[in-house]
GROMACS .gro file of C-alpha atoms in nm:
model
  436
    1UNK     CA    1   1.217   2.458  -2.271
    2UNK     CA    2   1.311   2.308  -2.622
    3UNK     CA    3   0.995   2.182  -2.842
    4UNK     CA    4   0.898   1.786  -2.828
    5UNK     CA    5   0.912   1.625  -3.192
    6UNK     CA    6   0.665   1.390  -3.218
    7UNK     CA    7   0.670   1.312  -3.585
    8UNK     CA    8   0.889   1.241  -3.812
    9UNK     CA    9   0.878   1.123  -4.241
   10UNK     CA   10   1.029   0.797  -4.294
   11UNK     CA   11   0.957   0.743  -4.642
   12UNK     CA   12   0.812   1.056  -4.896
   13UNK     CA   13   0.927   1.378  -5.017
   14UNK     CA   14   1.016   1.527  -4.688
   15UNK     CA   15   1.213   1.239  -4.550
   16UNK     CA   16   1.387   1.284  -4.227
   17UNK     CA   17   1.169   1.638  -4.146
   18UNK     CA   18   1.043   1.598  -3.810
   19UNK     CA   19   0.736   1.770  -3.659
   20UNK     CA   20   0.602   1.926  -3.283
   21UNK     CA   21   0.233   1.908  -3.244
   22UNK     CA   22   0.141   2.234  -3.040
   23UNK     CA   23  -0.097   2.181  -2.757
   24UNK     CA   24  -0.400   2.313  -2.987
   25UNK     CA   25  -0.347   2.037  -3.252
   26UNK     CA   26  -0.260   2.088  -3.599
   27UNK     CA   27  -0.373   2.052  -3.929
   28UNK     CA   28  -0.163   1.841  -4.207
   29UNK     CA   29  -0.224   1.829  -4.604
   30UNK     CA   30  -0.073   1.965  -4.917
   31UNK     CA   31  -0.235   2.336  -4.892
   32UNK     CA   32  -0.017   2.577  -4.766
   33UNK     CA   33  -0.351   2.660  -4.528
   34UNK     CA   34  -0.286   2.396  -4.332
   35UNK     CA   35  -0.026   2.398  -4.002
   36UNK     CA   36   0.224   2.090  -4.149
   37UNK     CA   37   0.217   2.112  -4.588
   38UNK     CA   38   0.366   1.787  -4.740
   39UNK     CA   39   0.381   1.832  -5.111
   40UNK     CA   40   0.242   1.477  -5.167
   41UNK     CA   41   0.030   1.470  -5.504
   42UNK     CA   42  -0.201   1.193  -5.302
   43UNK     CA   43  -0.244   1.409  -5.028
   44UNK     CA   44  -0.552   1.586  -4.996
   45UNK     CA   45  -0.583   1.951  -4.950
   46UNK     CA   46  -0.665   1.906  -4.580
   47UNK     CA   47  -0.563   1.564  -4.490
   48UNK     CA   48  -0.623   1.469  -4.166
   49UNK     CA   49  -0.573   1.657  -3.773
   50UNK     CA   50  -0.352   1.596  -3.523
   51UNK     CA   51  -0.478   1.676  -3.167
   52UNK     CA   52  -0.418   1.608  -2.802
   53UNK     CA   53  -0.670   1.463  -2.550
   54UNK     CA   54  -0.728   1.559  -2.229
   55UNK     CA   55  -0.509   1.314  -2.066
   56UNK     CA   56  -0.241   1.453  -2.278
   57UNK     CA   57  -0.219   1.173  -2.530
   58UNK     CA   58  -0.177   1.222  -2.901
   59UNK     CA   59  -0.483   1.114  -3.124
   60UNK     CA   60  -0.499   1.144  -3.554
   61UNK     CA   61  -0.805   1.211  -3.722
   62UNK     CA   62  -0.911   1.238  -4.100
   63UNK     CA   63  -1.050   1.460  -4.296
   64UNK     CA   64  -1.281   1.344  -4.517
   65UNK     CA   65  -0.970   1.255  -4.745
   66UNK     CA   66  -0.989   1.152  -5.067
   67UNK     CA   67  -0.703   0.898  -5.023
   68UNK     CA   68  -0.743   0.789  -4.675
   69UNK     CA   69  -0.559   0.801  -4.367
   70UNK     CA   70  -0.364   0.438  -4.211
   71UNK     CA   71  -0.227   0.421  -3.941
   72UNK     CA   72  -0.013   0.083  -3.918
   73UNK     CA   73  -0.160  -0.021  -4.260
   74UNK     CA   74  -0.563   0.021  -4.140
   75UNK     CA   75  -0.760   0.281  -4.226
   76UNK     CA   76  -0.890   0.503  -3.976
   77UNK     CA   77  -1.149   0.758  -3.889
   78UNK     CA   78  -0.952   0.825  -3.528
   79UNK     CA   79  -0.753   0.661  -3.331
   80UNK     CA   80  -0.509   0.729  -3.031
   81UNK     CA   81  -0.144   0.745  -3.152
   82UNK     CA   82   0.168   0.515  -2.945
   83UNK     CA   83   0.514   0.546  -3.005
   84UNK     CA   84   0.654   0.409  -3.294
   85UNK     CA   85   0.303   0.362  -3.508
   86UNK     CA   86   0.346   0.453  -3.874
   87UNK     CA   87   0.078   0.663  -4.035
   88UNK     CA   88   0.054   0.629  -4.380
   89UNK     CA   89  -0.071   0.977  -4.574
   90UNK     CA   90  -0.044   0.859  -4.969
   91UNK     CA   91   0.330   0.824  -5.086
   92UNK     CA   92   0.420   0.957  -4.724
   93UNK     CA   93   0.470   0.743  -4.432
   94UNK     CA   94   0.555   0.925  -4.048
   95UNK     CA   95   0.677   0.754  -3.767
   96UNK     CA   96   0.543   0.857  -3.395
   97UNK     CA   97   0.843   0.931  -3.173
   98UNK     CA   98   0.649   1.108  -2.920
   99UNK     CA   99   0.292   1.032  -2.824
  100UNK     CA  100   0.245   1.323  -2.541
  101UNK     CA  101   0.191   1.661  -2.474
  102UNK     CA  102   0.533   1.705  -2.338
  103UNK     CA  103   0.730   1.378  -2.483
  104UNK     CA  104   0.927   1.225  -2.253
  105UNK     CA  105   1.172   1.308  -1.987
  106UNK     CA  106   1.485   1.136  -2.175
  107UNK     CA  107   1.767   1.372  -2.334
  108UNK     CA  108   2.017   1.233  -2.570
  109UNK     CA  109   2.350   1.296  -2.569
  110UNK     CA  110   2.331   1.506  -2.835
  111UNK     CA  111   2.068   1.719  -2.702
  112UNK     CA  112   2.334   1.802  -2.409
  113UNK     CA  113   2.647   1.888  -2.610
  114UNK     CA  114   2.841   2.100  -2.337
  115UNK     CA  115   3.168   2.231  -2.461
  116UNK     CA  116   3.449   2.086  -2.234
  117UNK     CA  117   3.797   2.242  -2.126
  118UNK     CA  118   4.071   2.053  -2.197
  119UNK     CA  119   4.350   2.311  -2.057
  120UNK     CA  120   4.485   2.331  -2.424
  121UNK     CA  121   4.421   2.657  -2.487
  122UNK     CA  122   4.540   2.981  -2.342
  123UNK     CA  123   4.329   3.248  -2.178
  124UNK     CA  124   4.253   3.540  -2.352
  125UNK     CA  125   4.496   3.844  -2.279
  126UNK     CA  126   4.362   4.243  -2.257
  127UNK     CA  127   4.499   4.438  -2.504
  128UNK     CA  128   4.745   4.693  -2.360
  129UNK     CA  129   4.601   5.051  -2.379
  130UNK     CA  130   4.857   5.292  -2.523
  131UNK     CA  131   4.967   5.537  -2.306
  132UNK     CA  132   4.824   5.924  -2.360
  133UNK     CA  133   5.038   6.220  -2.264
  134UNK     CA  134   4.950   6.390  -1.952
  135UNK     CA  135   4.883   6.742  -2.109
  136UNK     CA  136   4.668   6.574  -2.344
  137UNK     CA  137   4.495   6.382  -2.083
  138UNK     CA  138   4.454   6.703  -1.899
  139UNK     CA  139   4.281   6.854  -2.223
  140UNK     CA  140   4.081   6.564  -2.328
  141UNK     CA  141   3.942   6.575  -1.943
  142UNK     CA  142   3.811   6.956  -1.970
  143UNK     CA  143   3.680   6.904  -2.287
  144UNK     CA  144   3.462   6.640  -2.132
  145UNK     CA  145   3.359   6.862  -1.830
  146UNK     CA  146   3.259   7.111  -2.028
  147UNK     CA  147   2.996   6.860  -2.251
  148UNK     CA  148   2.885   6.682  -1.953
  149UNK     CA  149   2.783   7.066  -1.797
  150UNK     CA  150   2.626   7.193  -2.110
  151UNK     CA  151   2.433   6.827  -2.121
  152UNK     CA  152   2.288   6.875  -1.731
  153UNK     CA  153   2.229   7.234  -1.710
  154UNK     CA  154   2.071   7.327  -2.056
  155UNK     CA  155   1.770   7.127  -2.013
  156UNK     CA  156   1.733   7.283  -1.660
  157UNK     CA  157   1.773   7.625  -1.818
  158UNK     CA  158   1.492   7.543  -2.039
  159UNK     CA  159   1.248   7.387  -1.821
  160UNK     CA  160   1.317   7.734  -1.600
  161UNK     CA  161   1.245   7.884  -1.883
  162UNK     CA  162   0.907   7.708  -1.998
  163UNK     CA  163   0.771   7.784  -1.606
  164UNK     CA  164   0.808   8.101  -1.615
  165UNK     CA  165   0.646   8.145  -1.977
  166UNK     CA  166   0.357   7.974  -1.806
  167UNK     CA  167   0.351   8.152  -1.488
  168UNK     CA  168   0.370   8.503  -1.671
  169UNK     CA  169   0.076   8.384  -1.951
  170UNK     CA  170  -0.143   8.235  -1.631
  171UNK     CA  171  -0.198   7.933  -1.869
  172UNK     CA  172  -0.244   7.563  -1.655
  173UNK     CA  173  -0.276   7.285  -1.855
  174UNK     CA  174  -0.481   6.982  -1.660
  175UNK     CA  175  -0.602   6.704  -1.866
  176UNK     CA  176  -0.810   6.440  -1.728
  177UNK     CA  177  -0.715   6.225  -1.898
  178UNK     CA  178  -0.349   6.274  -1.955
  179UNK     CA  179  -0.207   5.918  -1.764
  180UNK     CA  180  -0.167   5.548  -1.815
  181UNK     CA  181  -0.440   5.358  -1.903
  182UNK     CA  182  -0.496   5.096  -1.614
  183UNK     CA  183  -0.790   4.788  -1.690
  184UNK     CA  184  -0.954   4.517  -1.556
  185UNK     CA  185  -1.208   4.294  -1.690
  186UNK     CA  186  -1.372   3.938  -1.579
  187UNK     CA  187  -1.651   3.756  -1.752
  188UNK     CA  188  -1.730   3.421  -1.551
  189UNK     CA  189  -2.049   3.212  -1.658
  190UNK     CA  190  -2.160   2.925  -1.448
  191UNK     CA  191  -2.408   2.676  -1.399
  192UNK     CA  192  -2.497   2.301  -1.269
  193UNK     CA  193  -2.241   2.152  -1.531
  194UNK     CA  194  -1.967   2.386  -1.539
  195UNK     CA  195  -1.781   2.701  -1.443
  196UNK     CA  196  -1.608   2.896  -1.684
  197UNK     CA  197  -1.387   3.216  -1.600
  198UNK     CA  198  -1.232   3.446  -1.851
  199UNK     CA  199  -1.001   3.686  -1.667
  200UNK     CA  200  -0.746   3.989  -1.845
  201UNK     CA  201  -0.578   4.322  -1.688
  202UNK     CA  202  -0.390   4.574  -1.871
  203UNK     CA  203  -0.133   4.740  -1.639
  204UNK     CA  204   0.018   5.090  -1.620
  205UNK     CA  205   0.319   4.968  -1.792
  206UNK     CA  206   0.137   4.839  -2.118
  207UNK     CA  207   0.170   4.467  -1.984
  208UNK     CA  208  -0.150   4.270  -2.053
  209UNK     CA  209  -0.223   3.984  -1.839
  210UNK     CA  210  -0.484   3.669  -1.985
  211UNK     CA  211  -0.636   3.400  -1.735
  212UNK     CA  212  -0.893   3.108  -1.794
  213UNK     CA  213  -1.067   2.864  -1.664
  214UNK     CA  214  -1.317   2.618  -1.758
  215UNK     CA  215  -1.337   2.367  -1.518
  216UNK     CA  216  -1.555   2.107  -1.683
  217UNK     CA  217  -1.339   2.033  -2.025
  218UNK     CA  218  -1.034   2.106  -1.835
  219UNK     CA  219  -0.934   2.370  -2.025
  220UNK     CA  220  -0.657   2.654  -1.885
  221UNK     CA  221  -0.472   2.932  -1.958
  222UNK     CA  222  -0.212   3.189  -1.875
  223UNK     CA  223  -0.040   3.431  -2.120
  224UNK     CA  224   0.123   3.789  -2.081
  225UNK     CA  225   0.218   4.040  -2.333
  226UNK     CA  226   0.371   4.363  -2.400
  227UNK     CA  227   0.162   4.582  -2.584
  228UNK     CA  228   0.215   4.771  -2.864
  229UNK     CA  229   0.236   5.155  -2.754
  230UNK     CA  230   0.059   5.248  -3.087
  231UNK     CA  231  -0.208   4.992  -3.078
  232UNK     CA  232  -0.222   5.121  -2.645
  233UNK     CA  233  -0.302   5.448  -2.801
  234UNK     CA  234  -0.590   5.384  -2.992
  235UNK     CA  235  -0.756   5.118  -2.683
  236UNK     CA  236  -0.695   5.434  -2.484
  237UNK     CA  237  -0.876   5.667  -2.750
  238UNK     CA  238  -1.168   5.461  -2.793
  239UNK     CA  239  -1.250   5.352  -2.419
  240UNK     CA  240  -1.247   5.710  -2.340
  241UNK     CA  241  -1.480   5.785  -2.622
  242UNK     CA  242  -1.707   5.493  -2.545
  243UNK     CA  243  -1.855   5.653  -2.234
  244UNK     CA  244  -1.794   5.398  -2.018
  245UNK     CA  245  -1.653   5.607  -1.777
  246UNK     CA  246  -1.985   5.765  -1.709
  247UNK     CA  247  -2.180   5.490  -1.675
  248UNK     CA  248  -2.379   5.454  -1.367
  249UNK     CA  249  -2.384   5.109  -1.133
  250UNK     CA  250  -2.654   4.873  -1.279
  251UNK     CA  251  -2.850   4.662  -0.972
  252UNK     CA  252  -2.787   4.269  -1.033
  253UNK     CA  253  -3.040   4.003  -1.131
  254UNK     CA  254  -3.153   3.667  -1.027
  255UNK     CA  255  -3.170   3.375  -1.291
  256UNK     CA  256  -3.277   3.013  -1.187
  257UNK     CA  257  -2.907   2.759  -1.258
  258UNK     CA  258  -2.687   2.961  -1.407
  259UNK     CA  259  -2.499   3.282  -1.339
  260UNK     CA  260  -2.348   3.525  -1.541
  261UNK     CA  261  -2.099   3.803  -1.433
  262UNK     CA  262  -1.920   4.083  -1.630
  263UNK     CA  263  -1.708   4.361  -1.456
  264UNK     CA  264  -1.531   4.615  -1.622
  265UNK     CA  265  -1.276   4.873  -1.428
  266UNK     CA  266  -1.089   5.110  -1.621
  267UNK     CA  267  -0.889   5.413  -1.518
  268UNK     CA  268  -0.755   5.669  -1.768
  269UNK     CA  269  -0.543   5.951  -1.567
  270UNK     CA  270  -0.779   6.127  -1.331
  271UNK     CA  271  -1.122   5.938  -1.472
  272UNK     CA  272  -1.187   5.572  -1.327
  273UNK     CA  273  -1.489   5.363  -1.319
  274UNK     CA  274  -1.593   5.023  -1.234
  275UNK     CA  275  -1.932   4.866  -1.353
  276UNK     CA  276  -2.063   4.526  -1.275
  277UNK     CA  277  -2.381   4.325  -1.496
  278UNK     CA  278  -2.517   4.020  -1.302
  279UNK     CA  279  -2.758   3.856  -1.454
  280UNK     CA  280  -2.906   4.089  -1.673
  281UNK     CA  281  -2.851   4.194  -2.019
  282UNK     CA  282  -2.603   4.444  -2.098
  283UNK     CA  283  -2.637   4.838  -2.151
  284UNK     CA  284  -2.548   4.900  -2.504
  285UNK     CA  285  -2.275   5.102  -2.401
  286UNK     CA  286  -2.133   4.842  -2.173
  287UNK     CA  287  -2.144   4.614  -2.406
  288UNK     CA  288  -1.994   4.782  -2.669
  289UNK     CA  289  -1.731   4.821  -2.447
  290UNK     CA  290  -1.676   4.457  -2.332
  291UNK     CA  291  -1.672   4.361  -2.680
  292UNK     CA  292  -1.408   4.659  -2.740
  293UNK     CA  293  -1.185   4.459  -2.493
  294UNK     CA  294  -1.239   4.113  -2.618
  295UNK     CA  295  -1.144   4.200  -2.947
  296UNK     CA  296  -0.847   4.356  -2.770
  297UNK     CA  297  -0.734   4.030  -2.672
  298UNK     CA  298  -0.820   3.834  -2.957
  299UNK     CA  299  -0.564   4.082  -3.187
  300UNK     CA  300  -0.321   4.137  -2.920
  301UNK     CA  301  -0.284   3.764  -2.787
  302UNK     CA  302  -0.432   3.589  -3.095
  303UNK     CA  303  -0.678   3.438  -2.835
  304UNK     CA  304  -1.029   3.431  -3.033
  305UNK     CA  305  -1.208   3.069  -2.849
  306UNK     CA  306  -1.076   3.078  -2.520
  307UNK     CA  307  -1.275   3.352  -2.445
  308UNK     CA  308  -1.657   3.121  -2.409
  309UNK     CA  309  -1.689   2.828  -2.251
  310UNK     CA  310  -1.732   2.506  -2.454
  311UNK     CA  311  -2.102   2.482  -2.474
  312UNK     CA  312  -2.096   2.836  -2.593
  313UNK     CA  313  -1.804   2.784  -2.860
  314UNK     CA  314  -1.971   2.472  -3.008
  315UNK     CA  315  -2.336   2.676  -3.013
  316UNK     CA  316  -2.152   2.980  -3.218
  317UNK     CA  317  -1.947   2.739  -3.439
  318UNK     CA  318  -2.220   2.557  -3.559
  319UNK     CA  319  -2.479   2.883  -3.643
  320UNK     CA  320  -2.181   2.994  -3.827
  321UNK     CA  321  -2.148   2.680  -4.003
  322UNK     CA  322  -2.503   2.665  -4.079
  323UNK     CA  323  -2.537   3.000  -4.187
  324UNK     CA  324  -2.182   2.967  -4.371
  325UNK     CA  325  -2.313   2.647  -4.610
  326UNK     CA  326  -2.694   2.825  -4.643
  327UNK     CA  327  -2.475   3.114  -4.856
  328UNK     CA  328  -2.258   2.876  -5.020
  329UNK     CA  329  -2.579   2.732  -5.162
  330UNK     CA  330  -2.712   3.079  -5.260
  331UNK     CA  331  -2.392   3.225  -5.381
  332UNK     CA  332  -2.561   3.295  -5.757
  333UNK     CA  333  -2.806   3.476  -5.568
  334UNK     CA  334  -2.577   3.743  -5.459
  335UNK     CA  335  -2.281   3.855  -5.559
  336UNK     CA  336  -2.116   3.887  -5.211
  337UNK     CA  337  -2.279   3.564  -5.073
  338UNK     CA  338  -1.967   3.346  -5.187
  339UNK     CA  339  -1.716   3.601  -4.977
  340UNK     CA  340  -1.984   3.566  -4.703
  341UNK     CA  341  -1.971   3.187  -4.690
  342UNK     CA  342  -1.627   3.236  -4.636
  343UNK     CA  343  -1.626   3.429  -4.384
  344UNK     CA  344  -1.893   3.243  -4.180
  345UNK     CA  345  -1.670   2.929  -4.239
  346UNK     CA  346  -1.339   3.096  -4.103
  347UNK     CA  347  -1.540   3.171  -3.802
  348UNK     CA  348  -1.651   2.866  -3.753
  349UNK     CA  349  -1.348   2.718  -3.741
  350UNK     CA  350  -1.207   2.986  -3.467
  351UNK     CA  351  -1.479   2.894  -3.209
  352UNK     CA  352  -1.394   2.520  -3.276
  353UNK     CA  353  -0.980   2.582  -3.246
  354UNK     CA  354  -0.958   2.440  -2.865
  355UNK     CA  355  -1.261   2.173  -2.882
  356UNK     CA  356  -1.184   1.816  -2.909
  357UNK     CA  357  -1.303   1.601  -3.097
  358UNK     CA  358  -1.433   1.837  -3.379
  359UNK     CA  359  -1.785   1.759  -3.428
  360UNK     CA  360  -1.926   1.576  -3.693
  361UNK     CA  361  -1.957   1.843  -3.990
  362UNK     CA  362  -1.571   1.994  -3.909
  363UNK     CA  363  -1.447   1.768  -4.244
  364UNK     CA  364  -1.697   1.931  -4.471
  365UNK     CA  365  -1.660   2.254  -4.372
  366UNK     CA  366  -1.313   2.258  -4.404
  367UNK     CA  367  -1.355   2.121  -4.803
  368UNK     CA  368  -1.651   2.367  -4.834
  369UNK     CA  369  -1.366   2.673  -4.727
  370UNK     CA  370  -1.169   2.562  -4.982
  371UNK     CA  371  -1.350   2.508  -5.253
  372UNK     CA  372  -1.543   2.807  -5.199
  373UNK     CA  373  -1.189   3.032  -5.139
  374UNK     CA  374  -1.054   2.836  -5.511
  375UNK     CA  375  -1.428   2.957  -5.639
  376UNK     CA  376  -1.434   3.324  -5.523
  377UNK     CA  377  -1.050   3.379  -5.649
  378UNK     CA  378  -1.137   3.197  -6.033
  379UNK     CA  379  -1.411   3.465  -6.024
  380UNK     CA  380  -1.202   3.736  -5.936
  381UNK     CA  381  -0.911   3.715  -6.112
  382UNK     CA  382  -1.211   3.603  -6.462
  383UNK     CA  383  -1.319   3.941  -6.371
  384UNK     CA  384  -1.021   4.139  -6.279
  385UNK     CA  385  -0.915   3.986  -6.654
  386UNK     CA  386  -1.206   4.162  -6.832
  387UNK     CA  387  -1.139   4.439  -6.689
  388UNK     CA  388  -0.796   4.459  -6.779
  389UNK     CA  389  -0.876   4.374  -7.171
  390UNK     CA  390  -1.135   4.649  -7.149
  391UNK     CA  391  -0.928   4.921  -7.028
  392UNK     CA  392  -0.638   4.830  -7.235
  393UNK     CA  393  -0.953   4.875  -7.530
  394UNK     CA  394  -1.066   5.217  -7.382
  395UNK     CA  395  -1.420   5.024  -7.324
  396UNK     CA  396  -1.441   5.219  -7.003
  397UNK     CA  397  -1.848   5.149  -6.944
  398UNK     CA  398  -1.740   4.771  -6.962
  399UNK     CA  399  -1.463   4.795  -6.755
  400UNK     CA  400  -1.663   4.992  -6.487
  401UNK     CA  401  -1.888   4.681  -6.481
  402UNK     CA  402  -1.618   4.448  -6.423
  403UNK     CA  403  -1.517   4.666  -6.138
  404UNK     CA  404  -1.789   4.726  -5.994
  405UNK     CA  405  -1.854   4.351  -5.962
  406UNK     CA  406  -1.524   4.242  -5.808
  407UNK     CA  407  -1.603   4.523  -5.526
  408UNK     CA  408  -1.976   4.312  -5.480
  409UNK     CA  409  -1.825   3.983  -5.508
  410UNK     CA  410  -1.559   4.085  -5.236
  411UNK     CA  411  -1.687   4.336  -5.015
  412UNK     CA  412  -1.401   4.399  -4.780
  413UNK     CA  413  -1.242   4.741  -4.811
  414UNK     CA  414  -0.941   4.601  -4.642
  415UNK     CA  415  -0.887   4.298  -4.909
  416UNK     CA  416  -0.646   4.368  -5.176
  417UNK     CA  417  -0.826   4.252  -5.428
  418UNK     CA  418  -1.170   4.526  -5.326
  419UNK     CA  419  -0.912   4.804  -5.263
  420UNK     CA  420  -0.697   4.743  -5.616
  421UNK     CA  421  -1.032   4.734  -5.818
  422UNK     CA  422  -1.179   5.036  -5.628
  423UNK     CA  423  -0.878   5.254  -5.717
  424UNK     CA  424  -0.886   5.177  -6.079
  425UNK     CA  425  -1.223   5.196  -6.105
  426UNK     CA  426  -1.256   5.570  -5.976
  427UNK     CA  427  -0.929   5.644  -6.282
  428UNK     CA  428  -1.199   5.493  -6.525
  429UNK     CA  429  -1.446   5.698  -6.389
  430UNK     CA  430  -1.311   5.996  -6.434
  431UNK     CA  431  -1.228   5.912  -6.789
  432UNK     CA  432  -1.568   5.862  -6.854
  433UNK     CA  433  -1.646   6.168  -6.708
  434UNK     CA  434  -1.416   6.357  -6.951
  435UNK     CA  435  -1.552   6.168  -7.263
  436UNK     CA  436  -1.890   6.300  -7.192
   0.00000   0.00000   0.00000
């Protein structure tokens, strides 16, 4: 099924580019963070959001932008979108084509371009295959025999070979866990409000399988993916290694309104085990184990909120939020606090990707991201700079400082930024060692 446009610039610097809204919304401004960038100097970094409803209808909200958003020439906070509204975005102006999920059930002409016949051309004709001598034929046939025989029986030869090696030495090789991984997991939470059902299995053939459900904010979901053999590896290394496969049944619980469920089945070659929490809280390694497979799914099938219910993604979003802005305010306290702002803010906005309307403080956090992400870089590359003079002066205490503080102020060993200072600050390092 071809993508819906719903948008499309009338007037601005991206006239005639039109736009599909995905059914998780997207974000529109001039940084290239955002899902739609329009270089528009009046444009604020993050502008404004583009969402759908639950009935499917398309709604615009801004940002906390500096210039506004209009829709039909008023400003707005949010409103629902109809065809053929303009919204207004500084210099830009967009026209709504399509104000639904799916658009609607018209197809232009042009949409259905089907090449027609006309009986004016001629059909194609085989090319005539030279003839080949029969003696040559007859040679060219043998020779073929003879690599087809050496193909089927030389691999027999050696496999004879290989059993009776292992007969002879005694030696049987069984490995438990020599097989396909096979897994099953289902989380559902429930209670007088909702029911919410999070649902994935992995089969034998690497195929991984995602259902949810949450019943109250009509959210669902169904997505399948091949998985990566590589990546299959390592989920198979570490679920063997997280003795799961040992662990014994665990009796369920009774809690007043609510109900919580977790079962876990995996099977790797001869091992299997299935282990069910009701109710209570988790064995460690159970849970380490859950959490093993959710993060499974979250870098496998990019799915990070779908995995809670509502009420649950709105309760992480905003600790993260408030935890995120409490840094931001100390970040001349520590040196990693800034990077830790960040980090809490990202999150943030993961648990909130799938709820609509975004609660009140979703604007500022978004400006606090990235101002704080503008912040943290200035600092690096100030420092990165100093660093670079003092080297370049053989001022190797001074550069060691330098370096030393980039790898506080960004803590990540998988960043760039850490990993580039750490390597040049182990070279300076060593020069200092051989000036003592």
């Amino acid at each position: 099924m071809s993508m819906v446009n719903h948008l499309q610039i009338i007037e601005g610097v991206d006239l005639g580019m039109q736009y599909s809204i995905p059914p998780e919304g997207a974000r529109l401004g001039r940084s290239s963070k955002n899902d739609i960038v329009i270089v528009d100097p009046l444009l604020s970094r993050h502008h404004c959001r583009l969402f759908f409803k639950s009935d499917n209808t398309l709604w615009v909200t801004d940002l906390g932008s500096a210039n506004q958003t209009l829709v039909n020439g008023k400003v707005i906070q949010e409103t629902a979108l109809n065809v053929g509204d303009i919204i207004t975005l500084g210099n830009t102006k967009i026209k709504v084509i399509n104000n639904t999920l799916k658009g609607t059930a018209e197809t232009t002409a042009a949409q259905q371009k089907v090449p027609v016949d006309l009986g004016l051309g001629k059909p194609a004709q085989s090319p005539t295959l030279p003839k080949i001598p029969s003696i040559f034929f007859l040679f060219l046939l043998a020779c073929i025999s003879t690599v087809v025989s050496v193909i089927i029986f030389f691999p027999q030869l050696q496999k004879k070979q290989n059993v009776e090696t292992t007969q002879e030495t005694g030696v049987k090789q069984e490995e438990e866990f020599a097989g396909p991984l096979s897994l099953t997991y289902e989380k559902v939470i429930a209670n007088t409000q909702n029911i919410f059902r999070f649902w994935l299995t992995l089969s034998t053939n690497g195929i991984v399988t995602v259902q949810m459900d949450d019943l109250a904010n009509n959210r669902h979901l169904n997505k399948q993916k091949k998985i990566d053999p590589e990546y299959l590896t390592r989920l198979v290394s570490s679920l063997r290694d997280s003795g799961f496969l040992t662990l014994e049944k665990v009796p369920p619980g009774i809690q007043k309104d609510s109900y919580e469920h977790y079962e876990i089945y995996i099977a790797i070659g001869k091992k299997a085990n299935r282990c069910k929490i009701v109710n209570r809280i988790e064995p460690p390694v159970f849970q380490s184990t859950r959490e093993t497979i959710e993060s499974f799914s979250k870098n496998e099938l990019g799915l990070w909120a779908i995995q809670y219910p509502t009420e649950k993604l709105i309760e992480m979003a905003e600790k993260a939020w408030l935890q995120g802005k409490k840094l931001y305010q100390e970040k001349t306290v520590k040196l990693e606090n800034l990077y830790e702002a960040i980090k809490n803010f990202k999150e943030a906005d993961w648990h909130l990707e799938t709820i609509e309307p975004k609660p009140d403080y979703y604007a500022e956090m978004l400006m606090l991201l990235s101002d704080a992400q503008t912040e943290l870089q200035n600092n690096y590359e100030q420092a990165n700079f100093r660093a670079y003079q003092a080297i370049r002066n053989n001022e190797w205490e001074k550069a060691a400082v330098e370096l030393r503080t980039i790898c506080e102020m960004i803590p990540d060993r998988s960043d760039e930024r850490h990993a580039d200072a750490r390597k040049k600050l182990l070279d300076v390092e060593k020069r200092q060692e051989r000036k003592k």
